[in-house]
Structure formats: C-alpha cells, structure tokens
Amino acid sequence: MNELTDRQPVEVRRGDIFVVEERRCRIFHVDEDLIFVIGLDVLFIEKYDSCSFMGSVQRGEYQKENEIQQDIVYRLSEEEQKKIWKWASVFEEILSGRYPAWERMVQPRVSKRYFYDAAERLGTKPKYLRRVFVKYLRSGRNIYSLADGRHCNKIDKKARNALLASKLPAIPAESENALSEQERQLQEALAVFKKTLSVTAAYHYLLDKYYCEPKYIDGAMKMVLLPKEQCISYKKVYNYIKDNLGGLTIKEYCKGEKDFRNNSRPLTGNARTGLVAVGQLFQIDECEIGVTIVSERDPNKVIGKAIMYCAFDPVAQIITAVNVGLKNNSYSGFCDLMLTLLEPHENQTALVDVHCTDEQFPSLILPKEIRADHGSEYESKALARAMKELGIKTSIVPVAAGSYKGGVENVFMRLQHILRQTLSDCGYIMPDHKGADKARKEACLTLKDMRRIIYKIVIDLNMALLPGYSPDREMMEAGIELSPMEIWKYEIKRTGNPACITDANRPRILYALLSQDKRFKISRAGIEYVGHNLRYFVDEEWFLQMIREKAPDYEVRYDDQSVDAVYVRYKKEIHRVPLAAKREELASFKGMSWVEYDELYKFMKQNQNTHAALNRRLETEREIRKTAETAKLLQGDVKNDTKEIKSNRKAERKELESNDTETRNRLLAGMDSAEEWKKAAVVPIDVLAEKTPSTVNLPSMDELLSLLGDDEEE
C-alpha cells in the first residue's frame, strides 16, 4: 500500500497557519482543487494544488503552527455590524470575480482598477481599502477583522470576569461571531428555500457551503462533512424558514393555499396498504424532466426536455427501473422501461460511468401488478395484450387520485428539487415567465449527461433514509435501517424472492413486449410487409417448411425501433428472421426504425404522380386501339391465308435483312484503313464507350496558353 494512505487523514481548514518553505502564511481559501495562502511576515499570495499541499503536510514538509488565541471582547453596535458585513460582501465580490488568479492582486505593475471602484462604493480611499483587504485575507477571511480597532477593547481575564458580572455584560467574541454567522447562514437558507421550495435543498446548501472540509484520504482530496455536533441542525433551519414565511406554513407556501386545502382530505391507508411482499406491485409513470438539453452531435442545438419513465415498489419505497429518453405518452416508452428490467442495471449505468449493485438498484424482477394513470400508453390495446400474455394485472387509478400512486409521484418531486437546486444555471426551467427562454440559452447538458445525473440521483434515493416511513414491530426489533435498500433486503428475507427474470423466460417476455399491429403475409419470397417492399427470409429448415405449408400456424411481431428483423412464433418456438440478404436494395433500409421507414414510404408515395402515369397509360392504350383499328380497315374483309406460314416467314425475313444490310454497310464504311481496324481490336470496350461521336474535343490548357502567347508576339 502507498505510504501516504497508511497515515491518518490530514485536516486543513481556512484560517490555519503553516510554515511553507520557511515562510509563515495563513490559508484563506480551501476547496477540492486549490489552496490559497497569504504571507503573514512578507506580503505574497500563492496557490497550491490541494492534493499536493495535503501530501506535503502529511509528509511533514509543511508544518502547522498553533496560534495563541487572545481573549477579546467586541462591543459592536448594529450599525457597525452592518458596515463590516457590507465591506465583507464587497471583498468577496472582488475575490469571486478574479478566481483563480488571486496571486495577481498583490503583484506590482498589475492593474488594480477594481480597488478604485470598490473604494468609490464604500466611500473610502483606495490605499486604505487595499490595506484593509490584506488584513481581511491575513485573518483567514474573518469578517470581524474588519471591525474598527477603536471600538475593540483588549482586556485581561479579570476585567472580562468583571464585565460578565455586571448588569450589561460584554458579549464574548466567539458567541457573537457564531450568532451573527449563523443568522446570515439561515437567511441564505431562506433564500434558497424560496427558490427551490425545498427545506432539504436549503439545508443541504448550508452543509455543503459551510460545514464541509477538505481531507486528504487515500491519495485524493475529498470534501467531508464535519461531525454532527459541529453542524447546524435540520430542525433549526426548518423552524427558521417556517417562522419567516409571513404566517404561511411550509406546505401552504410550496403548494399554495388553494391546492393545500384541496389536498387536505384524510387518508386512512398508505401506498403499502394491502401489499405483503416486494415485487407484488409496481407504480409506473412518466414525467418531463425540467431541464432543457442539447444535441450530442451539435452542442448548440437545443432539443427540449428529456422524458423519464419510472417504476417504483411501494413496499420497500425503492425505485426498480428507470428509462430516460425522448418518447412521451407512447407504448414504445413503456416497453423501453420494461426492457431495463431484463438485465442487471449495472449494464445500463456503466455506459454513462455510473456503477451500482443489485441491492442499490434492483433488477431482473417481473411484477405481478402494475398501477398507472390514464395515459394513452397504459390504456392501449397493445399494453393490455402484452400484460395478459405475461400474466400481469393492470390497474388504472381514478382521475384526480394521485395518492393511489403517490410513491412514484414523490420520486419525481424529489428528483425535480435536486435538479432545481443544482442545475438552476445549466438549463433548468425555473417557474417564472422567462424561465423557458433563459433555460434554452443556458442549456449545455446532453441526453447522455442527463442519464448519468438521473442514475446518480436514483441510487442516492434508494440509499437515503426515509423519515416518513412507518415500520412494523418486527422491523423495529430487528433494528433495520429505514432506507429503501435495507428494507428491500429485509423484505426479501422475510417473504422470499419476487418473480425473477431468467434466461428461460426472457425470450417469452421480450416477445410479449413486441408490437403486432402491422400486416405480414408469407409467400415464396419470404415474409412480406403487406403493401410495402420489405421482405424477410432466412435459409433454415423450419422457415422453408413453414413456407411450403398451405395454412401454417404462425404469428409475426416486430420491434418498433428497427426494421432489420421480425420475430416469428411457429410451432410454439420463437425465431428471428432478418431482412432478405440477397435483395441488395433492402440493405439500404437497415438501421431504420419502423416510424422512419413508414415516413419515408409515405414521402415516396406522395412524390409519385400517379395521375400523370395513369393519363399516359390511357393515352398509350388509345394509340394501340387506333393502330389496330386502322390496320383492320386496311385489311378489309379478305380472309387470311394460314397455310404457307413457313414460306411466307422466310420471304419476309429476306426482305427485312436486305433493309438492315444498308444500315450495317453505312456504319462500317467509316473504317477506311486496316490500321483503324487493328486499333479497334485492342481497345477495351469501356474506352470505346467513352469516345462517342458526340464527345467534343476541347483544347488543352497548354494549347490555349500557346495561342495567347502567339497573339502577344504578333
């Protein structure tokens, strides 16, 4: 194992003092990529790669210095607090606008016009502003370093104790700093909540920004959450947001008073009522992901929003299948979702560099019942036929009864909240009148990127704790962690494995999901798509036997994504029949979907002027009849002599040959000399075809230049 990985993790925080190359400096910025330090004795700013800096600290090359804290009491008025917050916000704007080239801010002969602009905003001189800015950085970006020293009293312990015992005690620096800092964080959380309508999103925002620290673990730099006792609590954030919504509750603010009142009806059961085992029922639905995406071939071409189909098991509250594509309200989209269950999900997520286990994302499960809404694909005959063949019951929930499939709806809600929080500037459509236009201009994610994001969210949701889950007594006694993944494993041990998909039943499931709404017939040419030129043929004994039968018992189905093959059920066996390989014209259709082929065929039919062709045919038939009628009139009523047909044919052929001889002699008369005959005998036929009498012999470029040169000399 690497020597670095054997040592304890290193913690480096903003405000720590290190001796780097015999120079004392303080860290004023730390993230996963860069660490910035500022000199304490000599003014300089340098940046280091986070992993390299952490490695040097772990090897002992950079030594951490323990800073001696002094007891300081601040007595700041509200006006003074507002002032230092204003100065701190201006300094943070300067830093954010010049990241990561912060070392240039202290280099000589480099333009620092931004200090003049900031000084004008704050009503001070640029020279004083720069001095305060350096003091701010050397304090590790502690905002209370901006406090005016004339309002700070440095006192000893006895004086501090006397102040604490007085009627108006001074506020310790640590308590006031923590209180003011936390108040500002809660205000930020409230702003995030009003933007995302999610307390969890606001809470995670604070944790990620203020309560994570970088650590050097296993040779890599990682941001790790601080211990629980050092983090702000969810309850504090929730209560602060609840108390600052103008008298509305959080649900009323998120849904609106009208919707909240309409949805306040009592619910005597939940989504698990009547279910006893996992895999017994899947809730299935689809939604538009609220993110505008672009084409993978052309990153500047916007293609709208992706569609997510989802299957949800309400017993374990776990997501069992997901498919992200561009199909909405289509039986094909539902089939794509079901097909994801026929193989381990790891095969699908690995295509977008996401790895999962079967416990984190269950697969190879066939439900006994599916529950869906009144979507057109769920009420189609094709779905009813497929589910009947597979023995799966279909339940359509009543209109305006979302609680019957509230689990999958909740998945969509949580997913949209995560995307709204993380992709608000990368194509997410915010709920305002300019949201769609702004999202189209900022769109940058492709369909592949969205699939990677959705898979990561699905795995996270399947492993997250369920605070609203109601466990039974046995589950509580067993100490089961209330996460979908752990509940899934517990339920399988308790009730047994659900109906699994195996190599034996996979072909039957695949065949049931295929479409059969097109007409096919059998002929000597194979299986023909009725009315079109597509034909399918395979040189196998079963196929040849089926063609020879007068009334074979067969059924043809197809995959709507490809015209390359059809699937035939013959004598209780399923066979794949490809396009007829010996018909070269059919090879050009390979790779097309049935929708594309039908559109192409329709386009061809529209461009064919059948009326003009019919008019020409009628005109030809009229000319034929006219010629025959004329010949009949010229013949008169004389009867034909049918006895001497052979001698008459011989005489007629001699007459015809004498006429053809004239044409032959005229063509051969051009070959005057024997040399031309010799040349003609050795010239290939394709060269002779190029040198036709109609070819014009143009002068070459050299000939043209020589003609021009002669004119100039004259």
mmCIF file of C-alpha atoms in Angstrom, residues 69-275:
data_model
loop_
_atom_site.group_PDB
_atom_site.id
_atom_site.type_symbol
_atom_site.label_atom_id
_atom_site.label_comp_id
_atom_site.label_asym_id
_atom_site.label_seq_id
_atom_site.Cartn_x
_atom_site.Cartn_y
_atom_site.Cartn_z
ATOM 1 C CA GLN A 69 -5.820 32.896 20.931
ATOM 2 C CA GLN A 70 -6.293 36.048 22.987
ATOM 3 C CA ASP A 71 -9.388 36.948 24.943
ATOM 4 C CA ILE A 72 -11.003 39.804 23.051
ATOM 5 C CA VAL A 73 -14.366 41.353 23.743
ATOM 6 C CA TYR A 74 -16.205 43.168 20.943
ATOM 7 C CA ARG A 75 -18.877 45.687 21.685
ATOM 8 C CA LEU A 76 -20.341 46.465 18.246
ATOM 9 C CA SER A 77 -23.486 48.386 17.525
ATOM 10 C CA GLU A 78 -25.984 47.244 14.904
ATOM 11 C CA GLU A 79 -24.787 49.966 12.551
ATOM 12 C CA GLU A 80 -21.179 48.819 12.877
ATOM 13 C CA GLN A 81 -22.193 45.221 12.204
ATOM 14 C CA LYS A 82 -23.955 46.281 9.023
ATOM 15 C CA LYS A 83 -20.846 48.170 7.961
ATOM 16 C CA ILE A 84 -18.484 45.233 8.305
ATOM 17 C CA TRP A 85 -20.957 42.957 6.507
ATOM 18 C CA LYS A 86 -21.052 45.451 3.641
ATOM 19 C CA TRP A 87 -17.250 45.588 3.438
ATOM 20 C CA ALA A 88 -17.016 41.799 3.578
ATOM 21 C CA SER A 89 -19.535 41.405 0.727
ATOM 22 C CA VAL A 90 -17.530 43.826 -1.449
ATOM 23 C CA PHE A 91 -14.297 41.930 -0.759
ATOM 24 C CA GLU A 92 -15.980 38.618 -1.597
ATOM 25 C CA GLU A 93 -17.185 40.093 -4.904
ATOM 26 C CA ILE A 94 -13.609 41.104 -5.701
ATOM 27 C CA LEU A 95 -12.384 37.592 -4.923
ATOM 28 C CA SER A 96 -15.127 35.758 -6.825
ATOM 29 C CA GLY A 97 -14.592 37.933 -9.912
ATOM 30 C CA ARG A 98 -10.872 37.112 -10.100
ATOM 31 C CA TYR A 99 -10.744 33.453 -9.114
ATOM 32 C CA PRO A 100 -8.348 31.671 -9.519
ATOM 33 C CA ALA A 101 -5.820 34.414 -10.394
ATOM 34 C CA TRP A 102 -5.735 35.801 -6.862
ATOM 35 C CA GLU A 103 -1.922 35.946 -6.715
ATOM 36 C CA ARG A 104 -2.019 38.842 -9.221
ATOM 37 C CA MET A 105 -3.850 41.054 -6.701
ATOM 38 C CA VAL A 106 -0.603 41.713 -4.779
ATOM 39 C CA GLN A 107 1.821 41.745 -7.695
ATOM 40 C CA PRO A 108 3.330 45.114 -8.689
ATOM 41 C CA ARG A 109 2.666 46.752 -12.057
ATOM 42 C CA VAL A 110 -0.641 44.899 -12.441
ATOM 43 C CA SER A 111 -3.850 46.851 -12.989
ATOM 44 C CA LYS A 112 -5.978 47.022 -9.835
ATOM 45 C CA ARG A 113 -8.765 49.230 -11.079
ATOM 46 C CA TYR A 114 -11.297 47.167 -9.155
ATOM 47 C CA PHE A 115 -9.934 48.612 -5.893
ATOM 48 C CA TYR A 116 -10.777 52.117 -7.100
ATOM 49 C CA ASP A 117 -14.336 51.065 -7.981
ATOM 50 C CA ALA A 118 -14.772 49.316 -4.630
ATOM 51 C CA ALA A 119 -13.399 52.329 -2.739
ATOM 52 C CA GLU A 120 -15.881 54.574 -4.515
ATOM 53 C CA ARG A 121 -18.744 52.277 -3.487
ATOM 54 C CA LEU A 122 -17.634 52.189 0.149
ATOM 55 C CA GLY A 123 -16.776 55.899 0.368
ATOM 56 C CA THR A 124 -13.117 55.479 1.284
ATOM 57 C CA LYS A 125 -9.674 55.809 -0.284
ATOM 58 C CA PRO A 126 -8.179 53.004 -2.426
ATOM 59 C CA LYS A 127 -4.959 52.935 -0.370
ATOM 60 C CA TYR A 128 -6.866 52.347 2.883
ATOM 61 C CA LEU A 129 -9.130 49.807 1.165
ATOM 62 C CA ARG A 130 -6.161 47.724 -0.013
ATOM 63 C CA ARG A 131 -4.666 47.755 3.486
ATOM 64 C CA VAL A 132 -7.971 46.524 4.995
ATOM 65 C CA PHE A 133 -8.304 43.931 2.225
ATOM 66 C CA VAL A 134 -4.873 42.458 3.056
ATOM 67 C CA LYS A 135 -5.821 42.435 6.741
ATOM 68 C CA TYR A 136 -9.036 40.593 5.838
ATOM 69 C CA LEU A 137 -7.146 37.899 3.928
ATOM 70 C CA ARG A 138 -4.468 37.530 6.612
ATOM 71 C CA SER A 139 -7.197 36.852 9.145
ATOM 72 C CA GLY A 140 -8.408 33.907 7.086
ATOM 73 C CA ARG A 141 -11.359 36.000 5.757
ATOM 74 C CA ASN A 142 -12.769 36.581 9.234
ATOM 75 C CA ILE A 143 -15.299 39.388 8.859
ATOM 76 C CA TYR A 144 -14.655 40.696 12.375
ATOM 77 C CA SER A 145 -11.132 41.605 11.353
ATOM 78 C CA LEU A 146 -12.846 44.498 9.548
ATOM 79 C CA ALA A 147 -14.094 45.966 12.820
ATOM 80 C CA ASP A 148 -12.641 49.359 13.706
ATOM 81 C CA GLY A 149 -9.947 48.868 16.361
ATOM 82 C CA ARG A 150 -11.122 51.936 18.211
ATOM 83 C CA HIS A 151 -14.289 50.037 19.177
ATOM 84 C CA CYS A 152 -12.433 46.948 20.419
ATOM 85 C CA ASN A 153 -11.056 46.696 23.928
ATOM 86 C CA LYS A 154 -8.339 44.190 24.685
ATOM 87 C CA ILE A 155 -8.742 43.170 28.325
ATOM 88 C CA ASP A 156 -7.349 40.563 30.648
ATOM 89 C CA LYS A 157 -9.268 37.747 32.306
ATOM 90 C CA LYS A 158 -10.026 39.712 35.480
ATOM 91 C CA ALA A 159 -11.536 42.592 33.527
ATOM 92 C CA ARG A 160 -13.539 40.157 31.413
ATOM 93 C CA ASN A 161 -14.948 38.451 34.502
ATOM 94 C CA ALA A 162 -15.909 41.831 35.923
ATOM 95 C CA LEU A 163 -17.786 42.673 32.705
ATOM 96 C CA LEU A 164 -19.619 39.372 32.730
ATOM 97 C CA ALA A 165 -20.738 40.012 36.316
ATOM 98 C CA SER A 166 -22.056 43.492 35.543
ATOM 99 C CA LYS A 167 -25.624 44.320 34.556
ATOM 100 C CA LEU A 168 -24.668 44.879 30.938
ATOM 101 C CA PRO A 169 -22.079 42.233 30.260
ATOM 102 C CA ALA A 170 -19.942 42.338 27.163
ATOM 103 C CA ILE A 171 -20.627 39.638 24.599
ATOM 104 C CA PRO A 172 -17.749 37.192 24.148
ATOM 105 C CA ALA A 173 -16.277 37.324 20.678
ATOM 106 C CA GLU A 174 -16.858 33.636 19.984
ATOM 107 C CA SER A 175 -20.572 33.769 20.941
ATOM 108 C CA GLU A 176 -21.301 36.908 18.943
ATOM 109 C CA ASN A 177 -19.392 35.665 15.920
ATOM 110 C CA ALA A 178 -21.229 32.351 15.968
ATOM 111 C CA LEU A 179 -24.624 34.003 16.421
ATOM 112 C CA SER A 180 -24.142 36.530 13.641
ATOM 113 C CA GLU A 181 -22.612 33.973 11.272
ATOM 114 C CA GLN A 182 -25.459 31.522 11.872
ATOM 115 C CA GLU A 183 -28.054 34.252 11.341
ATOM 116 C CA ARG A 184 -26.533 35.047 7.967
ATOM 117 C CA GLN A 185 -26.481 31.351 7.045
ATOM 118 C CA LEU A 186 -30.153 30.983 7.942
ATOM 119 C CA GLN A 187 -31.008 33.979 5.776
ATOM 120 C CA GLU A 188 -29.212 32.293 2.871
ATOM 121 C CA ALA A 189 -31.144 29.086 3.578
ATOM 122 C CA LEU A 190 -34.416 31.030 3.456
ATOM 123 C CA ALA A 191 -33.458 32.478 0.049
ATOM 124 C CA VAL A 192 -32.583 29.011 -1.266
ATOM 125 C CA PHE A 193 -35.893 27.641 0.021
ATOM 126 C CA LYS A 194 -37.905 30.360 -1.745
ATOM 127 C CA LYS A 195 -36.059 29.467 -4.940
ATOM 128 C CA THR A 196 -36.275 25.671 -4.709
ATOM 129 C CA LEU A 197 -39.377 25.247 -2.467
ATOM 130 C CA SER A 198 -37.488 22.588 -0.522
ATOM 131 C CA VAL A 199 -36.260 22.763 3.085
ATOM 132 C CA THR A 200 -33.972 19.815 2.400
ATOM 133 C CA ALA A 201 -32.378 21.654 -0.523
ATOM 134 C CA ALA A 202 -31.773 24.699 1.684
ATOM 135 C CA TYR A 203 -30.313 22.535 4.452
ATOM 136 C CA HIS A 204 -28.005 20.703 2.061
ATOM 137 C CA TYR A 205 -26.918 24.039 0.618
ATOM 138 C CA LEU A 206 -25.725 25.200 4.058
ATOM 139 C CA LEU A 207 -23.977 21.917 4.816
ATOM 140 C CA ASP A 208 -22.140 21.894 1.512
ATOM 141 C CA LYS A 209 -21.056 25.524 1.758
ATOM 142 C CA TYR A 210 -20.216 25.960 5.441
ATOM 143 C CA TYR A 211 -19.959 22.560 7.111
ATOM 144 C CA CYS A 212 -17.715 20.556 4.826
ATOM 145 C CA GLU A 213 -13.954 20.488 4.999
ATOM 146 C CA PRO A 214 -11.363 19.054 2.629
ATOM 147 C CA LYS A 215 -9.491 15.936 3.702
ATOM 148 C CA TYR A 216 -6.671 14.039 2.074
ATOM 149 C CA ILE A 217 -7.943 10.433 2.067
ATOM 150 C CA ASP A 218 -6.483 7.514 0.099
ATOM 151 C CA GLY A 219 -4.337 9.766 -2.028
ATOM 152 C CA ALA A 220 -7.210 12.026 -3.113
ATOM 153 C CA MET A 221 -8.725 15.304 -1.958
ATOM 154 C CA LYS A 222 -12.305 14.904 -0.718
ATOM 155 C CA MET A 223 -14.848 17.212 0.879
ATOM 156 C CA VAL A 224 -16.124 15.551 4.076
ATOM 157 C CA LEU A 225 -18.974 16.624 6.335
ATOM 158 C CA LEU A 226 -17.971 17.871 9.774
ATOM 159 C CA PRO A 227 -19.007 15.855 12.844
ATOM 160 C CA LYS A 228 -22.696 16.027 13.685
ATOM 161 C CA GLU A 229 -22.215 18.161 16.810
ATOM 162 C CA GLN A 230 -20.432 20.835 14.747
ATOM 163 C CA CYS A 231 -23.119 21.067 12.016
ATOM 164 C CA ILE A 232 -26.242 23.159 12.061
ATOM 165 C CA SER A 233 -29.324 21.043 12.671
ATOM 166 C CA TYR A 234 -32.136 20.450 10.205
ATOM 167 C CA LYS A 235 -34.654 21.402 12.889
ATOM 168 C CA LYS A 236 -33.100 24.863 13.302
ATOM 169 C CA VAL A 237 -33.232 25.503 9.540
ATOM 170 C CA TYR A 238 -36.788 24.192 9.322
ATOM 171 C CA ASN A 239 -38.022 26.342 12.205
ATOM 172 C CA TYR A 240 -36.310 29.470 10.891
ATOM 173 C CA ILE A 241 -37.890 29.035 7.459
ATOM 174 C CA LYS A 242 -41.277 28.263 8.996
ATOM 175 C CA ASP A 243 -41.167 31.422 11.146
ATOM 176 C CA ASN A 244 -40.261 33.706 8.215
ATOM 177 C CA LEU A 245 -42.935 32.871 5.631
ATOM 178 C CA GLY A 246 -45.410 35.609 6.533
ATOM 179 C CA GLY A 247 -47.757 33.412 8.554
ATOM 180 C CA LEU A 248 -47.966 30.573 5.984
ATOM 181 C CA THR A 249 -46.897 27.041 6.740
ATOM 182 C CA ILE A 250 -44.222 25.450 4.613
ATOM 183 C CA LYS A 251 -46.734 23.243 2.767
ATOM 184 C CA GLU A 252 -49.050 26.198 2.148
ATOM 185 C CA TYR A 253 -46.146 28.232 0.780
ATOM 186 C CA CYS A 254 -44.981 25.412 -1.515
ATOM 187 C CA LYS A 255 -48.381 24.325 -2.866
ATOM 188 C CA GLY A 256 -50.444 27.452 -2.432
ATOM 189 C CA GLU A 257 -53.361 27.760 -0.043
ATOM 190 C CA LYS A 258 -55.932 26.514 -2.589
ATOM 191 C CA ASP A 259 -54.067 23.322 -3.520
ATOM 192 C CA PHE A 260 -53.197 22.653 0.101
ATOM 193 C CA ARG A 261 -56.866 22.955 1.080
ATOM 194 C CA ASN A 262 -57.947 20.622 -1.734
ATOM 195 C CA ASN A 263 -55.348 18.010 -0.729
ATOM 196 C CA SER A 264 -56.150 18.088 2.986
ATOM 197 C CA ARG A 265 -58.590 15.157 2.814
ATOM 198 C CA PRO A 266 -57.959 12.343 5.319
ATOM 199 C CA LEU A 267 -56.082 9.247 4.167
ATOM 200 C CA THR A 268 -56.959 6.094 6.078
ATOM 201 C CA GLY A 269 -54.245 4.000 4.439
ATOM 202 C CA ASN A 270 -50.995 4.434 2.571
ATOM 203 C CA ALA A 271 -49.360 3.158 -0.610
ATOM 204 C CA ARG A 272 -48.461 -0.140 1.098
ATOM 205 C CA THR A 273 -51.989 -0.967 2.244
ATOM 206 C CA GLY A 274 -52.951 -4.459 1.036
ATOM 207 C CA LEU A 275 -49.416 -5.364 -0.102
#
